[in-house]
Amino acid sequence: MVQTEHKPQATTDLLPIIDLGLYLQNPDAPEAIAESKRAADAIRDFGALIVKDPRVTEKENNDFIDLMEDYFNQDFDVKLKDARPQYGYQVGVTPELTEDPKCPKDPHCLEIIDHIPEANRPLKFHGADPKWRFFWRIGEQPPATQFPRLNAEPVVPEAFKENWSETMDVWGNTLHKAVLGLAEMIAVGFDLPKKTFVDMAQYGPHLLAPTASDLNKYGKVGTVLAGFHYDLNFLTIHGKSRYPGLNIWPRNESEKLAVRVPDGCLLVQAGKQLEWLTGGVVQAGYHEVIVNEATVKAIENKTNDRPLWRISSTMFLHIASDNILRPLEGVFDTEEKRAAKYPKIHTGDQVRKELGLIALLEK
């Protein structure tokens, strides 16, 4: 997925920074309520925000990235033993050139690109993404579910069995706590009961989902590592990557932002399930990951002998598979067109449909 023409660089700017610490100290304090309103406004207006959680340490993120670099630096066939295509790759490893962005097959996505000014459009891409991914389950398994393939047991790679589970769980649970706290803030900011989204996410198939791109193979400026897309889940949360390259499009889709995450902070993006529950008041945020001049500069400035892989330390928060997606009553369901665009559907069915569109699971 290589784009050879060079377009103007995306605007490098900081998204709104939300202080989760204010909410953790006292969620009923006026400062916490005001910050919750800022969080709801940011996720509505940008489809993304940056969150500062005082419980998060940069060391945990670095330990996690180190493990991922070492894992993905193994031989292809060794990693392939950890793939579970029978579960739609929803646990274990997803090989490169497997996940096929649905945008080229989606008229709505193509229409969005057509309405973006030429200079700010995503890089053109064809075929499957050259990134790898690993899915690791975070949180409680549901006691019973209609969707067992979306709630499968985790995979532990043989060469890393001594420290894999602990490192994955430490970072995954850190991200999980942070994104649940932010979900409460967003609910409060939208004048909903604070546990609205947290309760719906209980027993969801949450996934620690690092992606990995081999910059030895795919390190040329203009390479598309993850084509223009949105995330199918509720909220996506990331630690800081060692190599830049993530671009996002705010709600009006006219400007492209090169995301910059300060040290010690986390990036959060809205997914399709949040769009569904808000009847489109919040839109799932479109984004891409590419190799740009900043990526190459980070490669050139590298001073250690770590494997040259771009890792995203990502977690997907999901609404539970057996819960119903629909615009929330009394707040987001007031327009008939919303009900028509966002009909009632089991979350598990929504996920299966989306996975079929990106060629990970038969619909």
Coordinates of C-alpha atoms in Angstrom, one line a residue:
M1 CA 0.0 0.0 0.0
V2 CA 2.4 2.7 -1.2
Q3 CA 1.5 6.2 -2.3
T4 CA 4.2 7.8 -4.4
E5 CA 2.9 11.4 -4.8
H6 CA 3.8 13.9 -2.1
K7 CA 1.0 16.0 -0.6
P8 CA 1.3 18.9 1.9
Q9 CA 1.9 17.7 5.4
A10 CA -1.0 17.4 7.8
T11 CA -1.4 20.2 10.4
T12 CA 0.5 19.2 13.5
D13 CA -1.6 20.2 16.5
L14 CA -2.7 19.1 19.9
L15 CA -6.2 17.8 20.4
P16 CA -8.1 19.0 23.6
I17 CA -6.4 17.5 26.7
I18 CA -8.8 16.2 29.3
D19 CA -7.7 15.9 32.9
L20 CA -9.1 12.6 34.2
G21 CA -7.4 13.3 37.6
L22 CA -10.0 16.0 38.3
Y23 CA -12.8 13.4 37.9
L24 CA -11.0 10.7 39.9
Q25 CA -10.5 13.1 42.8
N26 CA -14.1 14.0 43.1
P27 CA -16.6 13.4 40.3
D28 CA -19.2 15.6 41.8
A29 CA -16.9 18.7 42.1
P30 CA -17.8 21.6 39.8
E31 CA -14.3 21.4 38.2
A32 CA -14.9 17.7 37.4
I33 CA -18.3 18.3 35.9
A34 CA -16.9 21.1 33.8
E35 CA -14.1 18.9 32.6
S36 CA -16.6 16.2 31.8
K37 CA -18.5 18.7 29.6
R38 CA -15.2 19.5 27.9
A39 CA -14.6 15.7 27.2
A40 CA -18.1 15.3 25.7
D41 CA -17.6 18.4 23.5
A42 CA -14.2 17.2 22.4
I43 CA -15.3 13.7 21.4
R44 CA -18.3 15.3 19.6
D45 CA -16.3 18.0 17.7
F46 CA -13.1 16.1 17.0
G47 CA -13.9 12.4 17.3
A48 CA -10.8 12.2 19.4
L49 CA -9.1 13.8 22.5
I50 CA -6.0 13.4 24.6
V51 CA -6.5 12.2 28.2
K52 CA -4.1 12.8 31.1
D53 CA -4.5 10.0 33.7
P54 CA -2.2 10.4 36.8
R55 CA -2.2 6.6 37.3
V56 CA -0.5 6.0 33.9
T57 CA 3.3 5.8 33.7
E58 CA 5.5 6.1 30.6
K59 CA 7.5 3.0 31.9
E60 CA 4.5 0.7 31.5
N61 CA 4.0 1.9 27.9
N62 CA 7.7 1.4 27.2
D63 CA 7.8 -2.0 28.7
F64 CA 4.8 -3.0 26.6
I65 CA 6.4 -1.6 23.4
D66 CA 9.7 -3.4 24.1
L67 CA 7.8 -6.7 24.4
M68 CA 5.9 -6.1 21.2
E69 CA 9.0 -5.1 19.2
D70 CA 10.7 -8.4 20.3
Y71 CA 7.6 -10.5 19.5
F72 CA 7.0 -9.1 16.1
N73 CA 10.7 -9.3 15.2
Q74 CA 10.4 -13.1 15.2
D75 CA 10.3 -15.1 12.0
F76 CA 7.0 -15.0 10.0
D77 CA 6.3 -18.7 10.5
V78 CA 6.9 -18.5 14.3
K79 CA 4.3 -15.8 14.7
L80 CA 1.9 -17.5 12.4
K81 CA 1.4 -20.2 15.0
D82 CA -0.4 -17.7 17.1
A83 CA -3.0 -16.9 14.5
R84 CA -6.7 -17.9 15.0
P85 CA -8.5 -17.2 11.7
Q86 CA -11.4 -19.4 12.9
Y87 CA -12.2 -16.7 15.4
G88 CA -11.9 -13.9 12.9
Y89 CA -8.4 -13.1 14.2
Q90 CA -10.1 -11.7 17.3
V91 CA -7.5 -13.4 19.5
G92 CA -3.8 -14.0 18.8
V93 CA -1.9 -12.5 15.8
T94 CA -3.2 -11.1 12.6
P95 CA -0.6 -11.4 9.8
E96 CA 0.4 -8.5 7.6
L97 CA -1.7 -8.1 4.4
T98 CA -4.7 -9.7 6.0
E99 CA -6.9 -6.8 7.2
D100 CA -8.5 -5.2 4.1
P101 CA -9.7 -1.7 4.7
K102 CA -13.4 -1.5 3.7
C103 CA -13.2 2.1 2.4
P104 CA -12.6 1.2 -1.3
K105 CA -15.7 -1.0 -1.2
D106 CA -17.8 1.5 0.9
P107 CA -19.7 4.2 -1.2
H108 CA -20.2 6.3 2.0
C109 CA -16.5 6.3 2.8
L110 CA -15.6 7.2 -0.8
E111 CA -18.1 10.0 -0.7
I112 CA -16.4 11.3 2.5
I113 CA -13.0 11.3 0.7
D114 CA -14.5 13.1 -2.3
H115 CA -15.7 15.9 0.0
I116 CA -12.3 16.4 1.6
P117 CA -10.2 19.2 0.0
E118 CA -7.7 17.6 -2.3
A119 CA -4.7 18.7 -0.2
N120 CA -6.1 17.1 3.0
R121 CA -7.3 13.8 1.6
P122 CA -5.8 10.5 2.9
L123 CA -3.1 8.9 0.9
K124 CA -4.4 6.5 -1.8
F125 CA -4.2 2.9 -1.0
H126 CA -5.0 -0.4 -2.6
G127 CA -5.2 -3.9 -1.1
A128 CA -4.7 -5.1 2.5
D129 CA -2.8 -3.3 5.2
P130 CA 0.9 -4.2 5.6
K131 CA 0.6 -4.1 9.4
W132 CA 0.5 -7.0 11.9
R133 CA -1.7 -7.0 14.9
F134 CA -2.1 -9.0 18.1
F135 CA -5.4 -9.2 20.1
W136 CA -5.3 -9.9 23.8
R137 CA -8.5 -10.1 25.8
I138 CA -8.9 -7.6 28.7
G139 CA -11.6 -7.7 31.3
E140 CA -14.1 -10.2 32.5
Q141 CA -15.5 -12.9 30.1
P142 CA -19.4 -12.9 29.9
P143 CA -21.0 -15.7 31.9
A144 CA -23.0 -16.5 28.8
T145 CA -23.1 -15.1 25.2
Q146 CA -24.7 -15.7 21.8
F147 CA -21.3 -14.7 20.3
P148 CA -18.6 -17.1 21.4
R149 CA -16.3 -16.4 18.5
L150 CA -16.1 -12.8 19.7
N151 CA -15.2 -13.9 23.2
A152 CA -12.5 -16.6 22.7
E153 CA -9.7 -17.5 25.1
P154 CA -6.4 -15.6 24.7
V155 CA -3.3 -16.9 22.9
V156 CA 0.1 -16.9 24.7
P157 CA 3.2 -17.0 22.4
E158 CA 5.5 -19.9 23.3
A159 CA 8.7 -17.9 23.3
F160 CA 7.3 -15.3 25.7
K161 CA 5.2 -17.4 28.0
E162 CA 7.2 -16.3 31.1
N163 CA 6.2 -12.7 31.0
W164 CA 3.6 -12.3 28.2
S165 CA 0.5 -12.4 30.3
E166 CA 1.7 -10.2 33.1
T167 CA 3.0 -7.4 30.7
M168 CA -0.1 -7.6 28.5
D169 CA -2.4 -7.5 31.5
V170 CA -0.6 -4.6 33.3
W171 CA -0.7 -2.3 30.2
G172 CA -4.2 -3.5 29.1
N173 CA -5.7 -3.0 32.6
T174 CA -4.1 0.5 32.8
L175 CA -5.7 1.5 29.5
H176 CA -9.0 -0.2 30.5
K177 CA -9.2 1.8 33.7
A178 CA -8.4 5.0 31.9
V179 CA -10.9 4.6 29.1
L180 CA -13.7 3.5 31.5
G181 CA -13.0 6.7 33.5
L182 CA -13.2 8.8 30.4
A183 CA -16.5 6.9 29.4
E184 CA -18.0 8.1 32.7
M185 CA -16.9 11.6 32.0
I186 CA -18.4 11.6 28.5
A187 CA -21.7 10.3 29.9
V188 CA -21.7 13.1 32.5
G189 CA -20.9 15.6 29.9
F190 CA -23.9 14.5 27.8
D191 CA -26.2 14.7 30.9
L192 CA -26.5 10.9 31.1
P193 CA -26.2 8.8 34.3
K194 CA -22.4 8.5 34.8
K195 CA -22.4 4.6 34.6
T196 CA -24.5 4.6 31.3
F197 CA -21.6 3.5 29.0
V198 CA -19.6 1.7 31.7
D199 CA -22.5 -0.6 32.5
M200 CA -23.1 -1.3 28.8
A201 CA -19.4 -2.2 28.3
Q202 CA -19.4 -4.7 31.2
Y203 CA -18.4 -8.1 29.8
G204 CA -17.6 -6.5 26.4
P205 CA -14.9 -8.3 24.3
H206 CA -12.3 -5.6 25.1
L207 CA -9.0 -6.1 23.3
L208 CA -5.5 -4.9 23.8
A209 CA -4.7 -4.6 20.2
P210 CA -1.2 -3.5 19.3
T211 CA -0.4 -3.1 15.6
A212 CA 3.1 -3.6 14.3
S213 CA 4.7 -2.4 11.0
D214 CA 8.1 -3.5 9.9
L215 CA 9.9 -0.3 9.0
N216 CA 12.8 -2.2 7.5
K217 CA 10.3 -3.3 4.8
Y218 CA 7.8 -0.5 4.9
G219 CA 9.8 2.5 5.9
K220 CA 9.6 4.6 2.7
V221 CA 7.8 8.0 2.8
G222 CA 4.3 7.6 1.3
T223 CA 3.7 4.0 2.5
V224 CA 0.3 3.5 4.0
L225 CA 0.5 1.2 7.0
A226 CA -3.2 1.4 7.8
G227 CA -5.6 2.8 5.2
F228 CA -8.3 5.4 5.9
H229 CA -10.9 3.9 8.2
Y230 CA -12.9 4.2 11.4
D231 CA -12.9 1.8 14.4
L232 CA -15.9 -0.4 14.8
N233 CA -15.8 -0.5 18.7
F234 CA -17.0 2.1 21.3
L235 CA -13.8 3.9 22.3
T236 CA -10.2 3.3 21.2
I237 CA -7.3 4.3 23.5
H238 CA -3.6 4.4 22.7
G239 CA -0.3 5.0 24.4
K240 CA 2.3 7.1 22.7
S241 CA 4.1 5.5 19.7
R242 CA 7.8 5.7 19.1
Y243 CA 7.3 6.6 15.5
P244 CA 4.9 9.3 14.2
G245 CA 2.5 8.7 11.4
L246 CA -1.1 8.8 12.7
N247 CA -3.4 11.3 10.9
I248 CA -7.0 12.0 11.9
W249 CA -9.9 14.0 10.4
P250 CA -12.1 16.0 12.8
R251 CA -15.8 15.9 12.4
N252 CA -16.0 18.4 9.6
E253 CA -13.4 16.3 7.7
S254 CA -11.9 19.3 5.9
E255 CA -8.7 19.4 7.9
K256 CA -6.1 16.6 8.5
L257 CA -4.4 16.6 11.8
A258 CA -1.1 14.8 12.5
V259 CA -1.6 13.6 16.1
R260 CA 0.9 14.6 18.7
V261 CA 0.6 12.9 22.1
P262 CA 2.5 14.5 25.0
D263 CA 4.6 12.2 27.2
G264 CA 2.5 10.5 29.9
C265 CA -0.8 11.1 28.0
L266 CA -3.1 8.8 26.1
L267 CA -5.0 9.3 22.8
V268 CA -8.7 8.3 22.7
Q269 CA -10.8 8.0 19.5
A270 CA -14.6 7.6 19.0
G271 CA -15.7 4.3 17.5
K272 CA -18.8 3.2 15.6
Q273 CA -20.6 1.9 18.7
L274 CA -20.5 5.4 20.3
E275 CA -21.8 6.9 17.1
W276 CA -24.6 4.4 17.2
L277 CA -25.6 5.1 20.8
T278 CA -25.5 8.8 20.3
G279 CA -27.5 8.7 17.0
G280 CA -24.7 10.3 15.2
V281 CA -24.1 13.2 17.5
V282 CA -20.7 11.7 18.0
Q283 CA -19.1 10.4 14.7
A284 CA -16.7 7.6 14.5
G285 CA -13.4 9.2 13.7
Y286 CA -11.6 8.5 10.4
H287 CA -7.9 8.1 10.5
E288 CA -4.9 6.6 8.7
V289 CA -1.3 5.6 9.6
I290 CA 1.4 6.4 7.1
V291 CA 5.1 6.8 6.8
N292 CA 5.9 10.5 6.5
E293 CA 8.9 12.7 6.9
A294 CA 8.5 12.7 10.7
T295 CA 8.5 8.9 10.8
V296 CA 11.7 8.8 8.8
K297 CA 13.3 11.4 11.0
A298 CA 12.5 9.3 14.1
I299 CA 14.1 6.3 12.4
E300 CA 17.2 8.3 11.5
N301 CA 17.5 9.6 15.1
K302 CA 17.2 6.1 16.6
T303 CA 20.2 5.5 18.9
N304 CA 19.5 2.1 20.3
D305 CA 19.6 -1.4 18.8
R306 CA 15.9 -2.1 19.3
P307 CA 14.0 -3.9 16.5
L308 CA 12.8 -1.4 13.9
W309 CA 9.0 -1.9 14.2
R310 CA 6.3 0.8 14.6
I311 CA 4.1 -0.3 17.5
S312 CA 0.8 1.2 18.4
S313 CA -0.1 0.4 22.0
T314 CA -3.8 0.3 21.4
M315 CA -6.9 -1.0 23.3
F316 CA -10.4 -1.3 22.0
L317 CA -13.3 -0.8 24.4
H318 CA -16.4 -2.6 23.3
I319 CA -20.1 -2.6 24.3
A320 CA -21.0 -6.1 25.4
S321 CA -21.8 -8.4 22.5
D322 CA -25.3 -9.3 23.8
N323 CA -26.4 -5.7 24.4
I324 CA -28.5 -3.8 22.0
L325 CA -27.1 -0.9 20.0
R326 CA -29.6 2.0 19.4
P327 CA -29.7 5.7 20.0
L328 CA -30.2 6.2 23.8
E329 CA -33.8 7.0 24.7
G330 CA -34.6 10.5 25.8
V331 CA -31.3 12.0 24.8
F332 CA -30.2 10.9 21.3
D333 CA -33.3 9.3 19.8
T334 CA -35.4 12.4 19.1
E335 CA -35.1 12.4 15.3
E336 CA -36.7 9.7 13.2
K337 CA -33.9 9.8 10.7
R338 CA -31.5 8.7 13.5
A339 CA -33.7 5.7 14.3
A340 CA -33.6 4.8 10.6
K341 CA -29.9 5.2 10.2
Y342 CA -29.1 3.5 13.5
P343 CA -31.6 0.7 13.9
K344 CA -31.6 -1.7 16.9
I345 CA -29.0 -4.4 16.5
H346 CA -27.1 -6.7 18.9
T347 CA -23.6 -5.4 19.3
G348 CA -22.2 -8.8 18.4
D349 CA -24.0 -8.7 15.1
Q350 CA -22.7 -5.2 14.4
V351 CA -19.2 -6.4 15.1
R352 CA -19.6 -9.5 12.9
K353 CA -20.9 -7.4 10.0
E354 CA -18.0 -4.9 10.3
L355 CA -15.4 -7.8 10.5
G356 CA -16.9 -9.2 7.3
L357 CA -16.4 -5.9 5.6
I358 CA -12.7 -5.8 6.4
A359 CA -12.2 -9.4 5.4
L360 CA -11.5 -10.8 8.9
L361 CA -14.7 -12.9 9.4
E362 CA -17.3 -14.4 7.1
K363 CA -20.5 -12.5 7.6

